[in-house]
Tab-separated table of C-alpha atoms in Angstrom:
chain	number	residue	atom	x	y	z
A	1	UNK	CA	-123.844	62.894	-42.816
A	2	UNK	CA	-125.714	62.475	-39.490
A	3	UNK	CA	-123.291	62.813	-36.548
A	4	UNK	CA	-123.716	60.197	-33.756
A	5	UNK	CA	-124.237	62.367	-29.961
A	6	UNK	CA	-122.123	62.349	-28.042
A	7	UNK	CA	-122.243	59.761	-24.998
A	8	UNK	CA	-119.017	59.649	-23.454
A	9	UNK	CA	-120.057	61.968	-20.805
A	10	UNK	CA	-122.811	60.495	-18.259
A	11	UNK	CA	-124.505	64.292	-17.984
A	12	UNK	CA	-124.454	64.174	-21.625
A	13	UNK	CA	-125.889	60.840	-21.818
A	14	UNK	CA	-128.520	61.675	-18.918
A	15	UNK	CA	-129.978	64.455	-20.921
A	16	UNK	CA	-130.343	62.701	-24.149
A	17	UNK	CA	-132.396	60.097	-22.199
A	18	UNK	CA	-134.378	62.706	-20.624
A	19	UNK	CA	-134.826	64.401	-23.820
A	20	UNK	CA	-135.583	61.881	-25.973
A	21	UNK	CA	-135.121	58.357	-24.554
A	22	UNK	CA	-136.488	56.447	-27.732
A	23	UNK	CA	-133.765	58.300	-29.958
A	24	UNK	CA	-130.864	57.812	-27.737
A	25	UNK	CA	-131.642	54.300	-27.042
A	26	UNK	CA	-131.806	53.447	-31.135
A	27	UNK	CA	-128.460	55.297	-31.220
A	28	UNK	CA	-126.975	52.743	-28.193
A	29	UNK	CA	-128.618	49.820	-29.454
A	30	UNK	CA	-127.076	50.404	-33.097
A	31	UNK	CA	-123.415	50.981	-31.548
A	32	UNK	CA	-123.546	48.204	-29.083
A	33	UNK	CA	-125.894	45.214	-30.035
A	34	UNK	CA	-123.928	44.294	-32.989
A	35	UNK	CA	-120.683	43.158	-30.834
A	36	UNK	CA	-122.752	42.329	-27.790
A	37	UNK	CA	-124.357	39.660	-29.996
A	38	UNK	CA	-120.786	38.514	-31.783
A	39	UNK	CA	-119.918	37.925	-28.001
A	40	UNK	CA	-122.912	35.731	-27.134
A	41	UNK	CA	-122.965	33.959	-29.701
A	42	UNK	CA	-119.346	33.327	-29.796
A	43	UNK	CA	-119.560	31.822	-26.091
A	44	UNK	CA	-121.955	29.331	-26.250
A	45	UNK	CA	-125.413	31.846	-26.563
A	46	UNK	CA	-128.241	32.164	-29.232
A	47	UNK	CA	-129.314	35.593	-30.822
A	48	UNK	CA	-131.953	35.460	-28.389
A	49	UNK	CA	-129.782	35.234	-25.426
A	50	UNK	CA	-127.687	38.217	-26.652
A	51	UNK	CA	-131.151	40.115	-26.798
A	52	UNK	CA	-132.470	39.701	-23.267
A	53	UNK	CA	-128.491	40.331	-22.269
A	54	UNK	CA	-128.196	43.368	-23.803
A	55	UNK	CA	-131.730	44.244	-22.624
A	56	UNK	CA	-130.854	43.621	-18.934
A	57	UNK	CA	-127.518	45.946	-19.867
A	58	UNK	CA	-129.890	48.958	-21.090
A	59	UNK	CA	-131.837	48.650	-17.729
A	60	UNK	CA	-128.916	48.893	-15.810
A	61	UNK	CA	-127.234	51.361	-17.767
A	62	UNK	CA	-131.074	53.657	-18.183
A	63	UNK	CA	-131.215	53.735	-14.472
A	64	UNK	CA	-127.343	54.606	-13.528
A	65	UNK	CA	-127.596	57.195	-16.015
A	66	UNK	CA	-130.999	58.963	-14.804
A	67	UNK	CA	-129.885	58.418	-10.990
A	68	UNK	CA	-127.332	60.464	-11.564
A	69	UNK	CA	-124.961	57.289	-10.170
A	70	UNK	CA	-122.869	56.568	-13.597
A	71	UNK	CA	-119.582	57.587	-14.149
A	72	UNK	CA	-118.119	56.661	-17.522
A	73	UNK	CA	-114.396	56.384	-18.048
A	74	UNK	CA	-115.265	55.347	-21.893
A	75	UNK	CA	-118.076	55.622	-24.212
A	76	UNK	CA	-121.857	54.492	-23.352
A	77	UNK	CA	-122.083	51.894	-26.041
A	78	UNK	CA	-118.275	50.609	-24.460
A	79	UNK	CA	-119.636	50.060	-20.980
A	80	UNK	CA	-123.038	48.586	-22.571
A	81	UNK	CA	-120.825	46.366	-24.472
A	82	UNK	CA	-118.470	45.396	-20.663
A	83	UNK	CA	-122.257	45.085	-18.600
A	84	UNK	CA	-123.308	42.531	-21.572
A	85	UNK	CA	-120.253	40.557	-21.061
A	86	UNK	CA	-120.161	40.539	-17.679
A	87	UNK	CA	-123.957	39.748	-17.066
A	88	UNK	CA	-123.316	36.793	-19.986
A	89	UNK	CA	-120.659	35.342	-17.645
A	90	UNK	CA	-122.766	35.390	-14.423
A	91	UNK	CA	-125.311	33.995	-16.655
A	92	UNK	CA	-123.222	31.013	-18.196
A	93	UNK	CA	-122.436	30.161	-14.265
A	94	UNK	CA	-125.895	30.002	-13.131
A	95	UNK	CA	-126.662	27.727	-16.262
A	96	UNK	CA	-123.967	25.589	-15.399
A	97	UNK	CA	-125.508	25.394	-11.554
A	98	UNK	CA	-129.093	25.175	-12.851
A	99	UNK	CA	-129.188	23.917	-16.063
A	100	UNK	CA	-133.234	23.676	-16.701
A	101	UNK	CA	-134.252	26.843	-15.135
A	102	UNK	CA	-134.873	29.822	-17.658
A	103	UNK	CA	-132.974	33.266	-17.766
A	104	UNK	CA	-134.489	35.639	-14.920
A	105	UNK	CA	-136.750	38.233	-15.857
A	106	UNK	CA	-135.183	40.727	-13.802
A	107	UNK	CA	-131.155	40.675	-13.390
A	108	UNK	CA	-129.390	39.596	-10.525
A	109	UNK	CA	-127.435	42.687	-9.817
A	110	UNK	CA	-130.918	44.897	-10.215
A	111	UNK	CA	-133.143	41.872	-7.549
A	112	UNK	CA	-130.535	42.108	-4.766
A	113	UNK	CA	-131.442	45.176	-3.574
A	114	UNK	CA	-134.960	44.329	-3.466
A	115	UNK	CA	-134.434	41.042	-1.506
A	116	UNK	CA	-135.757	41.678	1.526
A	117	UNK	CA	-138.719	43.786	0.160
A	118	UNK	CA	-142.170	41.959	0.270
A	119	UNK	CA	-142.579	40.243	-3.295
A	120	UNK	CA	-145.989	39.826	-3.453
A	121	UNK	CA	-147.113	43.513	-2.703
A	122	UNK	CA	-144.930	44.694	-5.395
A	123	UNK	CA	-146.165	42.812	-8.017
A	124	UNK	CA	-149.892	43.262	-7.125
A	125	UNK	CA	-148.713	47.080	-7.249
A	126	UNK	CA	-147.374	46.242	-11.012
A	127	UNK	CA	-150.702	44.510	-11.915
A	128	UNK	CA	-152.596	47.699	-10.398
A	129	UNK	CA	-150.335	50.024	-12.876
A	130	UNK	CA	-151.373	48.246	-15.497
A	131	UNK	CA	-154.681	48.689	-14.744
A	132	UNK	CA	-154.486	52.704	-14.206
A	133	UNK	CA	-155.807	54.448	-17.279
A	134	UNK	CA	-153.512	55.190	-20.036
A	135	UNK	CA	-152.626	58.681	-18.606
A	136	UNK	CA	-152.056	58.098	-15.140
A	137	UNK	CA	-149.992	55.587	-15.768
A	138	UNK	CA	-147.601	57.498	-18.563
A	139	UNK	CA	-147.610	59.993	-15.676
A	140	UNK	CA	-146.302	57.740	-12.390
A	141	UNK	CA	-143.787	55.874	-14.880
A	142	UNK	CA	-142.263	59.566	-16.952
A	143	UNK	CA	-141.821	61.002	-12.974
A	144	UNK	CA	-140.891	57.715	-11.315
A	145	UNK	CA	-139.287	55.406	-13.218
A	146	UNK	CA	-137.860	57.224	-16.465
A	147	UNK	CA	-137.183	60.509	-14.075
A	148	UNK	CA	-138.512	63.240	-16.587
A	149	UNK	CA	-138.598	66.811	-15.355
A	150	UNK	CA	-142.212	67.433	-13.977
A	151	UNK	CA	-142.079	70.661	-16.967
A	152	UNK	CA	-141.368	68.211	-19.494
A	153	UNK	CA	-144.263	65.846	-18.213
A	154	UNK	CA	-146.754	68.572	-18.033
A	155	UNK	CA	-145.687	69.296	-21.839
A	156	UNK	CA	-146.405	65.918	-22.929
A	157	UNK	CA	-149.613	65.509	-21.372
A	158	UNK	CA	-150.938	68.798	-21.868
A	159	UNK	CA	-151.019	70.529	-18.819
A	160	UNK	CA	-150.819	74.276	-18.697
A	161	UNK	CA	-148.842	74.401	-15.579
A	162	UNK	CA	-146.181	72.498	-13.578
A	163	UNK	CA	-148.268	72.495	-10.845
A	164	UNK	CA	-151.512	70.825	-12.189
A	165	UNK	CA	-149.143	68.337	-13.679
A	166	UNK	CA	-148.331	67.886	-10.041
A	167	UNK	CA	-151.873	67.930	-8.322
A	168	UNK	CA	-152.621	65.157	-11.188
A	169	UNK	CA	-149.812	63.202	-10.390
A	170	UNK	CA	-150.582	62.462	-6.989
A	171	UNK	CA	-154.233	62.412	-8.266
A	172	UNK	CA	-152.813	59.375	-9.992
A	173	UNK	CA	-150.960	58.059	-6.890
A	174	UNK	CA	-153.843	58.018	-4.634
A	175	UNK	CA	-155.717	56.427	-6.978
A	176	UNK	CA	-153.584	53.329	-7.149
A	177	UNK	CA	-152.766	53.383	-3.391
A	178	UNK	CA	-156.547	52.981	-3.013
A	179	UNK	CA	-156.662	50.293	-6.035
A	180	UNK	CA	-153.995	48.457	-3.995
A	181	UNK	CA	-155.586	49.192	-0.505
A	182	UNK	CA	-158.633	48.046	-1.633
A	183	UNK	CA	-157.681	44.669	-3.046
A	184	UNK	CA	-155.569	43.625	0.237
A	185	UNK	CA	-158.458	44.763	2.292
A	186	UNK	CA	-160.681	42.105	0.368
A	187	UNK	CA	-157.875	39.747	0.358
A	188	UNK	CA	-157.980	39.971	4.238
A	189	UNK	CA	-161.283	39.512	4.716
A	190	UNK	CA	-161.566	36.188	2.414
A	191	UNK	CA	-158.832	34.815	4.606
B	1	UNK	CA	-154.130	70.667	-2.896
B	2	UNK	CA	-156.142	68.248	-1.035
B	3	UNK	CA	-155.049	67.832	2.398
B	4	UNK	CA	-154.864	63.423	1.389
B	5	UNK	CA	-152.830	64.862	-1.165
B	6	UNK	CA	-150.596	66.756	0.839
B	7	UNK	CA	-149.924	63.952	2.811
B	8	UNK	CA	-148.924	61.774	-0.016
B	9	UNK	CA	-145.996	65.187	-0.900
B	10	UNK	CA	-145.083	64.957	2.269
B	11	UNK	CA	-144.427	60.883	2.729
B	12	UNK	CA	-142.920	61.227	-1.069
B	13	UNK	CA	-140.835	63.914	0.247
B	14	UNK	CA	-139.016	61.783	2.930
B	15	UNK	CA	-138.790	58.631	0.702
B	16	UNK	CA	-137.380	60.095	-2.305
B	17	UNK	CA	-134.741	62.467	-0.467
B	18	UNK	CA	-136.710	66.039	-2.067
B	19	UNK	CA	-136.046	69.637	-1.502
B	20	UNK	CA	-139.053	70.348	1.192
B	21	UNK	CA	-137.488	66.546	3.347
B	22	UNK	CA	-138.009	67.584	7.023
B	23	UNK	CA	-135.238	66.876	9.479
B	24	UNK	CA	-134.620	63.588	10.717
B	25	UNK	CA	-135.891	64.894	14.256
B	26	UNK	CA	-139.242	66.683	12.477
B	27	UNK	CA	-140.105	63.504	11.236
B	28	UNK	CA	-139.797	61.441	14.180
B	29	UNK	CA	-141.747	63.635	15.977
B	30	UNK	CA	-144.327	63.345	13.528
B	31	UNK	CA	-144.380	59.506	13.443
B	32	UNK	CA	-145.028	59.769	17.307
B	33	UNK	CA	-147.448	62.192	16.923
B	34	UNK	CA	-149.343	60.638	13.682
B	35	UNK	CA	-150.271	56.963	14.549
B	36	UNK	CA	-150.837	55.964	10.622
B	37	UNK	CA	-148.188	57.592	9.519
B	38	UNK	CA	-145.673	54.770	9.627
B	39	UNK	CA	-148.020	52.834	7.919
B	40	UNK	CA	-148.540	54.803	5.263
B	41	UNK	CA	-145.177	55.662	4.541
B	42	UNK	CA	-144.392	51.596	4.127
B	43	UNK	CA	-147.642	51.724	1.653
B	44	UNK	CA	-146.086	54.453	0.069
B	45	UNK	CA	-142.536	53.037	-0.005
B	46	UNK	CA	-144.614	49.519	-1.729
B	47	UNK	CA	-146.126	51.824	-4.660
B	48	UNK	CA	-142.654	53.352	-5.400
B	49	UNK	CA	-141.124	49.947	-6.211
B	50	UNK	CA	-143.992	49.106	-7.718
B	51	UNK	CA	-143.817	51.522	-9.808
B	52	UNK	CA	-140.037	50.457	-10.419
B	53	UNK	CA	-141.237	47.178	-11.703
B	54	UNK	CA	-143.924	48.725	-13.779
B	55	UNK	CA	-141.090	50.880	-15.422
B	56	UNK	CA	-138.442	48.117	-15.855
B	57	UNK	CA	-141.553	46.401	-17.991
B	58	UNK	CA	-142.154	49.430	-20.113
B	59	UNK	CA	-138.786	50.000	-20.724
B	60	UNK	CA	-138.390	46.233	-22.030
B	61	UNK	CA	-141.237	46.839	-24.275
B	62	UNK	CA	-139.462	49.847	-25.633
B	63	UNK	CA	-136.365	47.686	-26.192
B	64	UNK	CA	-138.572	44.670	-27.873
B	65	UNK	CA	-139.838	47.799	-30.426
B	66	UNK	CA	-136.335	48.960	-30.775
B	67	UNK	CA	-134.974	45.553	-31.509
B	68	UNK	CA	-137.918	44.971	-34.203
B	69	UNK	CA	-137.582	48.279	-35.770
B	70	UNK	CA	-133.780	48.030	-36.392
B	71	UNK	CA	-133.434	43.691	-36.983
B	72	UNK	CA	-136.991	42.467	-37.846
B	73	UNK	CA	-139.151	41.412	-35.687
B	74	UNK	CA	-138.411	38.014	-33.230
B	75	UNK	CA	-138.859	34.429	-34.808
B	76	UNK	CA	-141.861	32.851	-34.189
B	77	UNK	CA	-141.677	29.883	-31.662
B	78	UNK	CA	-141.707	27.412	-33.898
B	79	UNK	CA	-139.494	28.681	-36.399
B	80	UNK	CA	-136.948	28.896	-33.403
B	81	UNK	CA	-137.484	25.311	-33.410
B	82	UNK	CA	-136.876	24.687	-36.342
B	83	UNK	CA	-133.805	26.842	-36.314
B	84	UNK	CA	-132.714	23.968	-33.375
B	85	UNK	CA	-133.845	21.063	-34.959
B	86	UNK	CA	-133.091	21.583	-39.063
B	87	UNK	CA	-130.402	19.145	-39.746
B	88	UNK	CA	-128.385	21.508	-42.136
């Protein structure tokens, strides 16, 4: 018998992220999507509602738990399972305000802080990630976004040292400052 | 490390709270003293939610795999469709 980890405690959960996010997340989504989707679907939502729910949930619970700003009073998969509700009711109230516009692509709760940041050069940034090469960009994201240890990223991308893994990093930062640069320089001058 | 490179530690330093962050004083001093630095601190600041995007994005692709690997893949559009419209 496999035993399921243990995520009741968010340092617990934080290093089985960090560790291995794609196990840990198969191991939340099989605990938590099953009554996530029961509760959708029982309250007026499709299966494909309960997915981009539950989705939204896992962003919100990834980041809490890599910031270092979640405390848990019960089990992961039990707060996963109180986000889901919770974003399905602000959900079923902005359908009922709006009823042709489409679910968000980002949740409410994760856009507020953001609201007074300048839209437009943060998505040309996320077309410019895209467009880093294959490395670079596994770099930025494993040190930026999913908060990986800079020993654990110079493991996975074969580096012998912590500090070339650094050097290349911001290797890989100045490139796509320059990438951006570059295209609102021509932008500026076509206006 | 380059010295470009040094400057893009030492903005990332201040943004993102690390150990070498200079004192709120230090750093004003330097803003007075450097008349791009502002600047590129804001450029910086862009890239780093940027980069939060980008991440949100891979993540949801990781989730889409997830959800395939464990239920099947998702219904094509038109067999959604005809999930809606089938009068059974």
């Amino acid at each position: 018998m496999v035993l399921s980890p243990d995520f009741s405690s968010a340092p617990n959960l934080r290093a089985a992220l960090l560790a291995n996010r794609e196990q840990a997340l198969t191991q939340l989504y099989r605990q938590a999507f099953p009554p996530v989707r029961r509760h959708i679907c029982g309250h007026g939502g499709s299966a494909e509602d309960a997915q981009d729910i539950f989705h939204d949930a896992l962003v919100i619970l990834y980041e809490q738990a890599v910031g270092g700003t979640l405390t848990l009073t019960s089990s992961a998969s039990t707060y996963l399972v109180g986000i889901s509700r919770n974003l399905w009711r602000h959900e079923l109230r902005r359908r009922a305000r709006l009823p042709h516009e489409a679910l968000p692509d980002d949740p409410g709760p994760l856009a507020a802080d953001a609201a007074s940041e300048t839209e437009e050069t943060r998505f040309a940034v996320l077309d410019y990630v895209e467009q880093l090469g294959a490395k670079c960009k596994s770099m930025l994201l494993a040190f930026y976004y999913f908060q990986q240890p800079l020993t654990q990223i110079a493991a996975d991308h074969d580096y012998r040292s912590v500090r070339s893994a650094t050097v290349q990093k911001f290797k890989c930062l100045e490139r796509l400052r320059e990438s951006v640069r570059a295209a609102f320089r021509t932008e500026t001058i076509e206006y | 490390m380059r010295p470009e490179l040094e400057r893009l530690r030492l903005i990332e330093q201040q943004l993102l709270n690390g150990p070498a962050t200079l004192p709120a004083k230090d750093w004003q001093l330097r803003l007075l003293l450097d008349g791009e630095l502002a600047a590129d601190t804001a450029a910086q600041q862009q890239l780093y939610q940027g980069l939060r995007l980008a991440g949100r994005r891979q993540l949801r692709r990781e989730l889409a795999g997830i959800h395939a690997r464990l239920y099947g893949p998702p219904a094509s559009p038109w067999a959604r469709l005809w999930q809606q419209l089938k009068p059974w």
